[in-house]
Coordinates of C-alpha atoms in Angstrom, one line a residue:
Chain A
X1 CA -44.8 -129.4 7.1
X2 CA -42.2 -127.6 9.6
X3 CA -41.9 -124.5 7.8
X4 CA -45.2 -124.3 7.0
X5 CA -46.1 -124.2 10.3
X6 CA -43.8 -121.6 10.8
X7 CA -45.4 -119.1 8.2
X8 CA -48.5 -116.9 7.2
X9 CA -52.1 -117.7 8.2
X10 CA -53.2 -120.3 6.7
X11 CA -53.3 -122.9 9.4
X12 CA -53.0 -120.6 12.5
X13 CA -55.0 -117.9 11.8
X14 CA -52.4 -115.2 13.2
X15 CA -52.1 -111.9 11.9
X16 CA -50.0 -111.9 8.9
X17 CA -46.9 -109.3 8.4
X18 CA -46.2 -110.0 4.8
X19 CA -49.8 -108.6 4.2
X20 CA -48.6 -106.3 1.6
X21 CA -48.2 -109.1 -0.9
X22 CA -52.0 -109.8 -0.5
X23 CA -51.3 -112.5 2.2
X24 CA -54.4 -113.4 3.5
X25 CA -55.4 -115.3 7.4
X26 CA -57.0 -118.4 6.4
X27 CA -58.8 -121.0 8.1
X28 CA -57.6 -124.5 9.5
X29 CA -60.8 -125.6 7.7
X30 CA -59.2 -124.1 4.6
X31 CA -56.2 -125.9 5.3
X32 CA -57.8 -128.9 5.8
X33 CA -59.8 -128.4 2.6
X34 CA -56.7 -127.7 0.6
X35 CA -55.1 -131.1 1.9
X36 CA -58.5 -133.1 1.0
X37 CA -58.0 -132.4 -2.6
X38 CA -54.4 -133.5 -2.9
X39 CA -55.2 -136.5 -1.4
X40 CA -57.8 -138.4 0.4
X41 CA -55.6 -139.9 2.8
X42 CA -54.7 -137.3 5.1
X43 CA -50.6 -138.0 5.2
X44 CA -50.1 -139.0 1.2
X45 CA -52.1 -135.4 1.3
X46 CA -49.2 -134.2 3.4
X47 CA -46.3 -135.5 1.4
X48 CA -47.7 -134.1 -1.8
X49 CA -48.1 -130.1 -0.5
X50 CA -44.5 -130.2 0.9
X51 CA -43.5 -131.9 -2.9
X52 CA -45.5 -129.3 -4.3
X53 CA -44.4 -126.6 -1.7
X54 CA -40.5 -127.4 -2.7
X55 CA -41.4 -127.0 -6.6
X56 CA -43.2 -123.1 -5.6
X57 CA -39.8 -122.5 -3.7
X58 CA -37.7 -123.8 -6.7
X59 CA -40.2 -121.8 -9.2
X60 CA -40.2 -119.0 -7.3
X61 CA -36.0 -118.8 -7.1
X62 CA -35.3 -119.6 -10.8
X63 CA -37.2 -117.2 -11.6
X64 CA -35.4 -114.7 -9.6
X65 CA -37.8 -113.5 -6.9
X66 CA -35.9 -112.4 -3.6
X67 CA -38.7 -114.1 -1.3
X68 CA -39.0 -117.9 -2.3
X69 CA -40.6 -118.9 1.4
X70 CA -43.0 -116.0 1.1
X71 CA -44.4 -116.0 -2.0
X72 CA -44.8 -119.7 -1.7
X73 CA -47.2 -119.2 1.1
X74 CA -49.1 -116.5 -0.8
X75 CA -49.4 -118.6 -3.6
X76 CA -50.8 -121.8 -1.4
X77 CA -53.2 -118.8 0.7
X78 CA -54.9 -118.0 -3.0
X79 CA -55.4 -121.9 -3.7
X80 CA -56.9 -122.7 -0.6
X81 CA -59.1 -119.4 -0.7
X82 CA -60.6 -119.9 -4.0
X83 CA -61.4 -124.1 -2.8
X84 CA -62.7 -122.1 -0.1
X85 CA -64.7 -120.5 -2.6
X86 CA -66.2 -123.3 -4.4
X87 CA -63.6 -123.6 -7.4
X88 CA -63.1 -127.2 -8.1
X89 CA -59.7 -128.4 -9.4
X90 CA -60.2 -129.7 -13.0
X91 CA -56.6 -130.4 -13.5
X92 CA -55.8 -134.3 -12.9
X93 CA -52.7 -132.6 -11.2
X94 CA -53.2 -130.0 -8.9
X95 CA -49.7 -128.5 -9.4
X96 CA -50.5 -127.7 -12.7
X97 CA -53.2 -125.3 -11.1
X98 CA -51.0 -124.5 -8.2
X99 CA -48.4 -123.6 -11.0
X100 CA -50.8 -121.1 -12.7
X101 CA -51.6 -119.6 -9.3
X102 CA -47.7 -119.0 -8.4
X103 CA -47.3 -117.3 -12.3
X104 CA -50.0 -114.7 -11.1
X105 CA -48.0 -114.3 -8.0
X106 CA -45.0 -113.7 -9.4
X107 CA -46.3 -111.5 -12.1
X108 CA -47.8 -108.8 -9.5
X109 CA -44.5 -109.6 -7.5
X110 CA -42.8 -108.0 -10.2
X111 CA -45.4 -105.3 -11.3
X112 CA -45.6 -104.4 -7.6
X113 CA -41.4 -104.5 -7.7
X114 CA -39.9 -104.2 -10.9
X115 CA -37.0 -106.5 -11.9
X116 CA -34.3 -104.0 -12.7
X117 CA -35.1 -102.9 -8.7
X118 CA -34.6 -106.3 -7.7
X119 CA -31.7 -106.8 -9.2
X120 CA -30.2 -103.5 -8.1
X121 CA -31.1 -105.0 -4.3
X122 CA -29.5 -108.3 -5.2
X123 CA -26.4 -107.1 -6.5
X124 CA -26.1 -104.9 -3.3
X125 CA -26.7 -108.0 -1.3
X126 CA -24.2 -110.0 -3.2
X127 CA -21.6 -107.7 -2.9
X128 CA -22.3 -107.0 0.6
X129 CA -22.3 -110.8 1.0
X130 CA -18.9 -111.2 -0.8
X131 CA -17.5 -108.9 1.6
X132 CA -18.8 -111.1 4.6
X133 CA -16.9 -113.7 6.2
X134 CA -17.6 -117.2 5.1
X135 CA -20.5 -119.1 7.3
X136 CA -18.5 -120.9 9.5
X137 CA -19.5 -124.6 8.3
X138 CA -18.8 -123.8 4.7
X139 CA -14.8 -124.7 5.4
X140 CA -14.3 -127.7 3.4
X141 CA -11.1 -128.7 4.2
X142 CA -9.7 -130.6 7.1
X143 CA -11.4 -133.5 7.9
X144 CA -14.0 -133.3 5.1
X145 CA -11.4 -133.8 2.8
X146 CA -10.0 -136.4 3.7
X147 CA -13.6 -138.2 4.0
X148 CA -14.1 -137.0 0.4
X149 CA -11.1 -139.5 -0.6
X150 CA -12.7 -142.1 2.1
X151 CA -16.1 -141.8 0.4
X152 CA -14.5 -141.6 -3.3
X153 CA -12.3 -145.0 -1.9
X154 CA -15.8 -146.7 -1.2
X155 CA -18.0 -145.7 -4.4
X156 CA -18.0 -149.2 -6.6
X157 CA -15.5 -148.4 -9.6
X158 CA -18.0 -147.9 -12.0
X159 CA -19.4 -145.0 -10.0
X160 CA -16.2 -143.3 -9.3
X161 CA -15.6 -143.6 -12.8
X162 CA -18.4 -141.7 -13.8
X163 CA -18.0 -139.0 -11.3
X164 CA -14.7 -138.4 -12.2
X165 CA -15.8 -139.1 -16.6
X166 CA -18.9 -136.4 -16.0
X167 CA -16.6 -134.0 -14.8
X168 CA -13.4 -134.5 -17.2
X169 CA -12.6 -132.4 -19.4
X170 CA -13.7 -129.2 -21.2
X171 CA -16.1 -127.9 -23.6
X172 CA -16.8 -130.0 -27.1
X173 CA -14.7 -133.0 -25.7
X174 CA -16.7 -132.9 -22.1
X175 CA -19.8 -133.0 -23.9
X176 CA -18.6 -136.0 -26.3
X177 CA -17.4 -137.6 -22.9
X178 CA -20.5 -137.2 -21.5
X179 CA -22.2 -138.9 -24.4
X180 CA -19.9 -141.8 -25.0
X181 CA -20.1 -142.2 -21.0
X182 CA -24.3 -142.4 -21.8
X183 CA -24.4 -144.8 -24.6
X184 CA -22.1 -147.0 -22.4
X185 CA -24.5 -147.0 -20.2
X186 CA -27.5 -147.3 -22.4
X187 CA -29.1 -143.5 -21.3
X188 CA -30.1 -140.9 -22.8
X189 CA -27.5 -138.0 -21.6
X190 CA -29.9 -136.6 -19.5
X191 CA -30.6 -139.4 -17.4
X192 CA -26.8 -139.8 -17.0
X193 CA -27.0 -136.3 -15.5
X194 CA -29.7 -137.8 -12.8
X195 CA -27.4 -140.3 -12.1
X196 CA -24.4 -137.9 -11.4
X197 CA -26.7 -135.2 -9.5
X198 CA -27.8 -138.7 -7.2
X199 CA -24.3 -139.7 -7.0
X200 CA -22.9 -136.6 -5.6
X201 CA -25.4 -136.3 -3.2
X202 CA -24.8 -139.6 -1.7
X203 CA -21.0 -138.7 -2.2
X204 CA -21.3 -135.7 0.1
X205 CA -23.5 -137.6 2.8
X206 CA -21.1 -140.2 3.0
X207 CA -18.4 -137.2 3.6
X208 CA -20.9 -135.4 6.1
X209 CA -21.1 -138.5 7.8
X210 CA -17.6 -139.6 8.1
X211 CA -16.4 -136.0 8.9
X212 CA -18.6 -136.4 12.0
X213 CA -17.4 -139.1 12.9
X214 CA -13.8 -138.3 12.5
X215 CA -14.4 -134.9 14.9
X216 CA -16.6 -137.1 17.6
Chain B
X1 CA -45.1 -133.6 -19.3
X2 CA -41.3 -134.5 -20.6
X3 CA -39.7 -137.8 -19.1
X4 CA -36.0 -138.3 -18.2
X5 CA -34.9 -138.5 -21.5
X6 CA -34.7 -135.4 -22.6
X7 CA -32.0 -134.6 -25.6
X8 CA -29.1 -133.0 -25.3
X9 CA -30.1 -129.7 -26.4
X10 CA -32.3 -129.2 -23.5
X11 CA -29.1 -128.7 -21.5
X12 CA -28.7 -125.3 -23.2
X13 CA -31.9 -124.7 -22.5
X14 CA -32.5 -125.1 -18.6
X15 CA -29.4 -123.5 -18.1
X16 CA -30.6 -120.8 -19.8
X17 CA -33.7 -120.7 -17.6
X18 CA -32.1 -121.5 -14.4
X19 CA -29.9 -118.3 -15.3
X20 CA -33.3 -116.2 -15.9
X21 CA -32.1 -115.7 -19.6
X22 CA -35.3 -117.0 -21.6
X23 CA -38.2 -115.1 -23.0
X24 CA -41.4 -115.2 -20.7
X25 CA -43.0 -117.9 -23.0
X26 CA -40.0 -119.9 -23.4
X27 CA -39.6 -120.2 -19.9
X28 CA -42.8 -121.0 -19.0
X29 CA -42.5 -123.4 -21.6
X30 CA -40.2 -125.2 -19.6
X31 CA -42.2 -125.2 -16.7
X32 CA -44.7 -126.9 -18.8
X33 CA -42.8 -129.8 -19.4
X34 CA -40.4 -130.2 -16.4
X35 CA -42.6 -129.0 -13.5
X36 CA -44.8 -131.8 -13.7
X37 CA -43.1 -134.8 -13.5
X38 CA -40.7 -136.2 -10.5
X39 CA -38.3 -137.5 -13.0
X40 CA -38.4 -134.4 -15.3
X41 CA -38.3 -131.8 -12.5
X42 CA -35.2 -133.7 -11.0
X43 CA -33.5 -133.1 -14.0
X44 CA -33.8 -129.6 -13.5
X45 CA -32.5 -129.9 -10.4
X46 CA -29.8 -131.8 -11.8
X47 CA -29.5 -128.8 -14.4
X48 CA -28.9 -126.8 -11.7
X49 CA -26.5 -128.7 -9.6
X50 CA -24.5 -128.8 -12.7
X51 CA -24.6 -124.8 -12.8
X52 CA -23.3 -124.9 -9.4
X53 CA -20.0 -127.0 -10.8
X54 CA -19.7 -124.9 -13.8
X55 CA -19.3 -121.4 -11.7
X56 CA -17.5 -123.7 -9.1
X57 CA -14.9 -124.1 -12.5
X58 CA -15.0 -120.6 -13.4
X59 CA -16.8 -121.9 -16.7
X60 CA -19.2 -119.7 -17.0
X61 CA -18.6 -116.5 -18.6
X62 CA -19.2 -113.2 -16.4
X63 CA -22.7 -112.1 -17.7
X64 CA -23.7 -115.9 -16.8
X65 CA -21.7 -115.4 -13.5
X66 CA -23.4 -112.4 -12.7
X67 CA -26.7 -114.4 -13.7
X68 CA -25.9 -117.1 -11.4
X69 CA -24.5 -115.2 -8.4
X70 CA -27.5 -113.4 -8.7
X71 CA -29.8 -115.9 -8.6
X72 CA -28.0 -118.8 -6.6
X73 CA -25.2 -117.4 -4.1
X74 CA -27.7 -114.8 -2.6
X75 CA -27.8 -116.5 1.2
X76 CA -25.1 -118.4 3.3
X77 CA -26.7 -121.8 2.3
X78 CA -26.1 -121.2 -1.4
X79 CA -22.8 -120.1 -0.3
X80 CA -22.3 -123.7 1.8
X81 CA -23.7 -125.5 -1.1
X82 CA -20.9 -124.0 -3.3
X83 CA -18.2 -124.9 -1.0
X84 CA -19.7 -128.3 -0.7
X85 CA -19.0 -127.9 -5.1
X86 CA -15.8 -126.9 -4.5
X87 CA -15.4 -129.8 -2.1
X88 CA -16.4 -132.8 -4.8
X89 CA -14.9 -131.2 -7.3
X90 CA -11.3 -132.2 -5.2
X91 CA -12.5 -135.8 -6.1
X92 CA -11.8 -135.2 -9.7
X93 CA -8.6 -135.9 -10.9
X94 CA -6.7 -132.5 -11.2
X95 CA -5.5 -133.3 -15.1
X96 CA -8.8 -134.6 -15.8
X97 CA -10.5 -131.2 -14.3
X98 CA -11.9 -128.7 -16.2
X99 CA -10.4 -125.6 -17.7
X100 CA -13.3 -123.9 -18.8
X101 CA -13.6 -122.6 -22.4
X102 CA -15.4 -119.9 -23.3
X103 CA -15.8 -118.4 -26.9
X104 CA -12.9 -116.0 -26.7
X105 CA -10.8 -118.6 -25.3
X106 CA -12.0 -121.1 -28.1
X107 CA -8.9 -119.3 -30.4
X108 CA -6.9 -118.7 -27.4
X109 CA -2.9 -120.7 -28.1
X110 CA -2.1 -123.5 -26.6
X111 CA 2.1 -122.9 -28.2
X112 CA 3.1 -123.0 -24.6
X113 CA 7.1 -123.2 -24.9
X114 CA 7.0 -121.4 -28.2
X115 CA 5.1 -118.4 -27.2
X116 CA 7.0 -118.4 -23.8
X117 CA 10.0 -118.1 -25.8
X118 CA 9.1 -115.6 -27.5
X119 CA 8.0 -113.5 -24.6
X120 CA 10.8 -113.9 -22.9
X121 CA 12.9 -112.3 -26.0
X122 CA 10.8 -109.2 -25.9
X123 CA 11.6 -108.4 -22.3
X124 CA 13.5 -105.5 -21.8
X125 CA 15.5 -106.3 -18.8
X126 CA 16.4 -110.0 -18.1
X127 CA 15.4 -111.6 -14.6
X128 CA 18.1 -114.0 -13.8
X129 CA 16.2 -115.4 -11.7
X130 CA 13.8 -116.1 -13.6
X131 CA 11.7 -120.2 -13.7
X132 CA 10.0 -121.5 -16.2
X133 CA 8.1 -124.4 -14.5
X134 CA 8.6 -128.1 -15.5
X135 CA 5.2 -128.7 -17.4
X136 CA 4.2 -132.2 -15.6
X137 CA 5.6 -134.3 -12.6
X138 CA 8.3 -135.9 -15.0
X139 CA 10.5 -133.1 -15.2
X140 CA 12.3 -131.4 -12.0
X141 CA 10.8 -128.2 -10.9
X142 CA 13.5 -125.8 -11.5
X143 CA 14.9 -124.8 -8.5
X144 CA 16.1 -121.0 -7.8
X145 CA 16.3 -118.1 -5.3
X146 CA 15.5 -115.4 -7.9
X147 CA 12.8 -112.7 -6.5
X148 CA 10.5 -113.1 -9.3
X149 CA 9.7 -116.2 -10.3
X150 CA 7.5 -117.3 -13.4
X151 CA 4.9 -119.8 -14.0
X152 CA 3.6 -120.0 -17.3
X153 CA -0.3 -121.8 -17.7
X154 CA -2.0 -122.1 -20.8
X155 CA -5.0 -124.1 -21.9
X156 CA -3.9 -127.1 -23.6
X157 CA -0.6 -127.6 -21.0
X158 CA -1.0 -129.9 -18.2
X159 CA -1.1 -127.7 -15.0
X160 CA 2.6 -126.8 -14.0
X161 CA 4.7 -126.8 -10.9
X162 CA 6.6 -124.3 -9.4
X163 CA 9.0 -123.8 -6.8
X164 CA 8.7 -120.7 -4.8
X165 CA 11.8 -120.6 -2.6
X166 CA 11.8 -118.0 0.6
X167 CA 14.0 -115.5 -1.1
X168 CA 10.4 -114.9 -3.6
X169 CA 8.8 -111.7 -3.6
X170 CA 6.4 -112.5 -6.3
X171 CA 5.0 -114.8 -8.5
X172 CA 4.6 -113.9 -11.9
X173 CA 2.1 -115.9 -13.7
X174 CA 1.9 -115.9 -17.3
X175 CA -1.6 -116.8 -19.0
X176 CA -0.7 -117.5 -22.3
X177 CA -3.3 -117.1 -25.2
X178 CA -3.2 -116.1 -28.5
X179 CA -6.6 -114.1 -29.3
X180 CA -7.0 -112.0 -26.1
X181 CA -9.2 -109.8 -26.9
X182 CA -9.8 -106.4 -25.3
X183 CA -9.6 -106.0 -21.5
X184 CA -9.9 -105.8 -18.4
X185 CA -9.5 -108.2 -17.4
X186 CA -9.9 -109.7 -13.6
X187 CA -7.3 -111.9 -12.7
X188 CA -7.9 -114.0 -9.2
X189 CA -6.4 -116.5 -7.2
X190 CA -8.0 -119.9 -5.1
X191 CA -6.2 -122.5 -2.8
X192 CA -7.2 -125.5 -3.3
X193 CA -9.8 -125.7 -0.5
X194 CA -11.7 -122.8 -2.6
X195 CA -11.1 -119.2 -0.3
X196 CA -9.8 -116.6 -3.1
X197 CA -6.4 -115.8 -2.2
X198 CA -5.7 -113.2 -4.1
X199 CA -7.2 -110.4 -6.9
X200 CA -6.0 -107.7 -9.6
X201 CA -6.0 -106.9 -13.0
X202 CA -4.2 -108.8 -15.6
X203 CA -1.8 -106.9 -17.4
X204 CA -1.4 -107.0 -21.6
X205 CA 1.9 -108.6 -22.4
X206 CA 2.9 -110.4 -25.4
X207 CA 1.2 -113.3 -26.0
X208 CA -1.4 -113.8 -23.2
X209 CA -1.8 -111.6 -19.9
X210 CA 0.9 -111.2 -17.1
X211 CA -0.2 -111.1 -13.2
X212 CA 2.0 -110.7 -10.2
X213 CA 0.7 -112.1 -7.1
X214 CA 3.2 -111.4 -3.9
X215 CA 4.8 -115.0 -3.0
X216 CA 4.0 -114.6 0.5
X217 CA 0.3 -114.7 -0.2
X218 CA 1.3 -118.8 -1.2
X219 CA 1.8 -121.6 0.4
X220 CA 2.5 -125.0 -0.9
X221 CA -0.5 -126.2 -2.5
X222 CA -2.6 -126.4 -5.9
X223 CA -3.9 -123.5 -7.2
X224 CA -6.1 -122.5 -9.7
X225 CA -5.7 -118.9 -11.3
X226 CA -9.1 -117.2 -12.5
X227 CA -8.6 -114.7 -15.6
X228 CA -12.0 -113.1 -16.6
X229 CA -12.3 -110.1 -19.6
X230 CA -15.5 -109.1 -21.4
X231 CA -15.5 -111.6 -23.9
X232 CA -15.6 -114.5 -21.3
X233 CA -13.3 -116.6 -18.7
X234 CA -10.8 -119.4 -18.0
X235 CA -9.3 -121.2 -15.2
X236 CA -5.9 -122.8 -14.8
X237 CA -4.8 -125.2 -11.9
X238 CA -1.0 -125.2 -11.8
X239 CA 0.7 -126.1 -7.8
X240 CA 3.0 -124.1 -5.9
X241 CA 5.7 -126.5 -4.2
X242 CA 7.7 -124.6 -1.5
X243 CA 10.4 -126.0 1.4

């Protein structure tokens, strides 16, 4: 829970400086409390509020707002105050409560900041970030390229074969790609897309890992 | 909540939430059923990656590229995770790789040597210099020392080569398409590695758009030219081979 630990009060009690988005300086014991009901045994409890955490952040960004981290927090500060409360989690999954509390966030997020605002902010941002530099570790050429046909070279044929299938093509005939591609394989199309988003990632650890390697 | 096997339909659907384009109810609707479950919430995730490779493509059409950019290339992490995009997508095949359509481009010609003809015919003065690019690798590149010299990409041509000798002061690309539509239309540039090496503004010429990027900006390597108008985008690889 690294980045927990490094935000509002819940856990550490410290005064708060997001405090105009209603962040509040909750216990440990509220803490504590909040980890009891996602599960009994203290570390499954653990897993589950960062799996829950990373859904808030993921809510939070599709849905636009420019503070992800923050309004996660907030939203987890309101759960654990009203258990702190007495309320008792009916749900059988307490991210679908969890879910409810982050809509309520977001809604007086936006009554607080109106969305036209935001995006006025965000397209100042993007532009000023266009204008920027690139990070320094976003070069992809060099040595990660080469590992990109290294890794490709080791991916078993059928897997390289639907890397390069999924991303063939254009428009209709992509799409009947796609599909022929899943009935091959006996998936619904969607699941093929699973399989592609798992594949790439192991695709660009492989390259992560031979590029450091190669610059060692 | 909604497993894994969600129908093909849905993919409209999450882009169009990931892109912050549904009504309130509608996207909380998808909350409802993809929030809850590991395997149905990876699949937005999935959704989502897959937006990445679309705008990576230029296959999104500017509204949605304003959608996205807003949404997903705000810090320098979203920025990495792009490049990383841009990275993978090396590992498809180039005449497999996508040229985005888009609904404007969905009429756009694909009567490459035709139209190119054509245009030539209508142009007032006569470059002698002038290279029209061998169309695939089993053709020469034409080989000249002319100052201008042309490269014509459409959609349905596989991407072109050209041979920019020292004596080049510019290369005129020709996008050829036969319902443009209004303008303007922003024309731009990428190396294969991804850094945007040059922009403009497409000019209205017979047949499809004309841009003239100076030669020195390009080296030898694949690039892919970016044309987008209000109506929607495309992308075109075509390589630039040099002594």
């Amino acid at each position: 829970m690294g980045q927990r630990e490094q935000g509002t009060g819940l856990r550490s009690g410290h005064a708060d400086e997001a405090g105009e988005c209603g962040l509040s300086d909750l216990s440990a014991e509220a803490f504590e409390r909040l980890l009891g009901v996602l599960d009994t045994d203290r570390e499954r409890a653990a897993e589950r509020y960062e799996d829950i955490r990373r859904r808030l952040l993921r809510f939070f960004r599709w849905r636009g707002c420019p503070a992800p981290e923050q309004l996660s927090d907030e939203t987890f500060d309101r759960v654990a105050r009203r258990l702190a409360e007495g309320v008792a989690l009916q749900a059988p999954d307490p991210y679908s409560y969890v879910h409810g509390v982050a809509l309520r966030v977001a809604h007086e997020h936006w009554r607080r900041t109106p969305r036209e605002t935001e995006l006025d902010e965000v397209t100042g941002r993007r532009e000023a970030l266009a204008r920027q530099a690139e990070p320094e570790d976003v070069d992809e050429t060099g040595p990660r390229l080469q590992c990109l046909t290294t890794c490709l070279d080791r991916l078993p044929p059928a897997q390289r074969r639907m890397f390069e299938t999924y991303h063939a093509g254009q428009g209709g005939a992509r799409i009947r790609a796609r599909q022929v591609l899943a009935d091959e394989l006996g998936i619904p199309i969607n699941a093929l897309r699973i399989r592609v988003f798992r594949l790439r990632a192991g695709l660009f650890d492989c390259i992560t890992e031979c590029a450091a390697g190669s610059v060692k | 909540m909604k497993s894994a096997g969600v129908h093909r339909g849905d993919m409209d659907v999450l882009t169009r939430y990931l892109l912050g384009m549904l009504p309130e109810d509608e996207a909380q609707g998808v909350e409802q059923e993809y929030f809850g479950g590991a395997d149905s919430f990876e699949a937005l995730m999935a959704a989502e990656d897959d937006l990445y490779f679309l705008y990576a493509e230029g296959g999104l059409v500017p509204e949605d590229r304003r959608r996205f950019e807003d949404r997903f290339l705000r810090t320098d992490d979203d920025r990495r995770r792009l490049a990383r995009t841009r990275l993978l997508l090396k590992g498809v095949p180039a005449p497999r790789r996508a040229i985005p359509s888009a609904a404007w481009l969905a009429a756009a010609a694909a009567v490459v040597l035709l139209a190119a003809s054509l245009w030539l015919v209508r142009q007032p003065v006569h470059d002698p210099g002038r290279s029209i690019s061998g169309t695939d690798g089993e053709h020469p590149v034409p080989r000249t020392d002319a100052e201008i010299v042309v490269v014509t990409v459409s959609r349905d041509a596989e991407p072109p080569r050209v041979y920019l000798p020292a004596s080049a002061k510019t290369l005129r690309i020709e996008v050829r398409m036969e319902a443009r539509g209004n303008g303007p239309w922003r024309a731009s540039l990428h190396s294969s590695d991804g850094p945007t090496v040059w922009t403009g503004e497409g000019a209205a010429v017979s047949g499809g758009l004309r841009l003239d990027v100076p030669a020195a900006a390009l080296v030898e390597d694949e690039y892919e030219v970016r044309i987008e108008g209000p109506e929607g985008a495309v992308s075109h690889p075509f390589l630039v081979l040099r002594d």
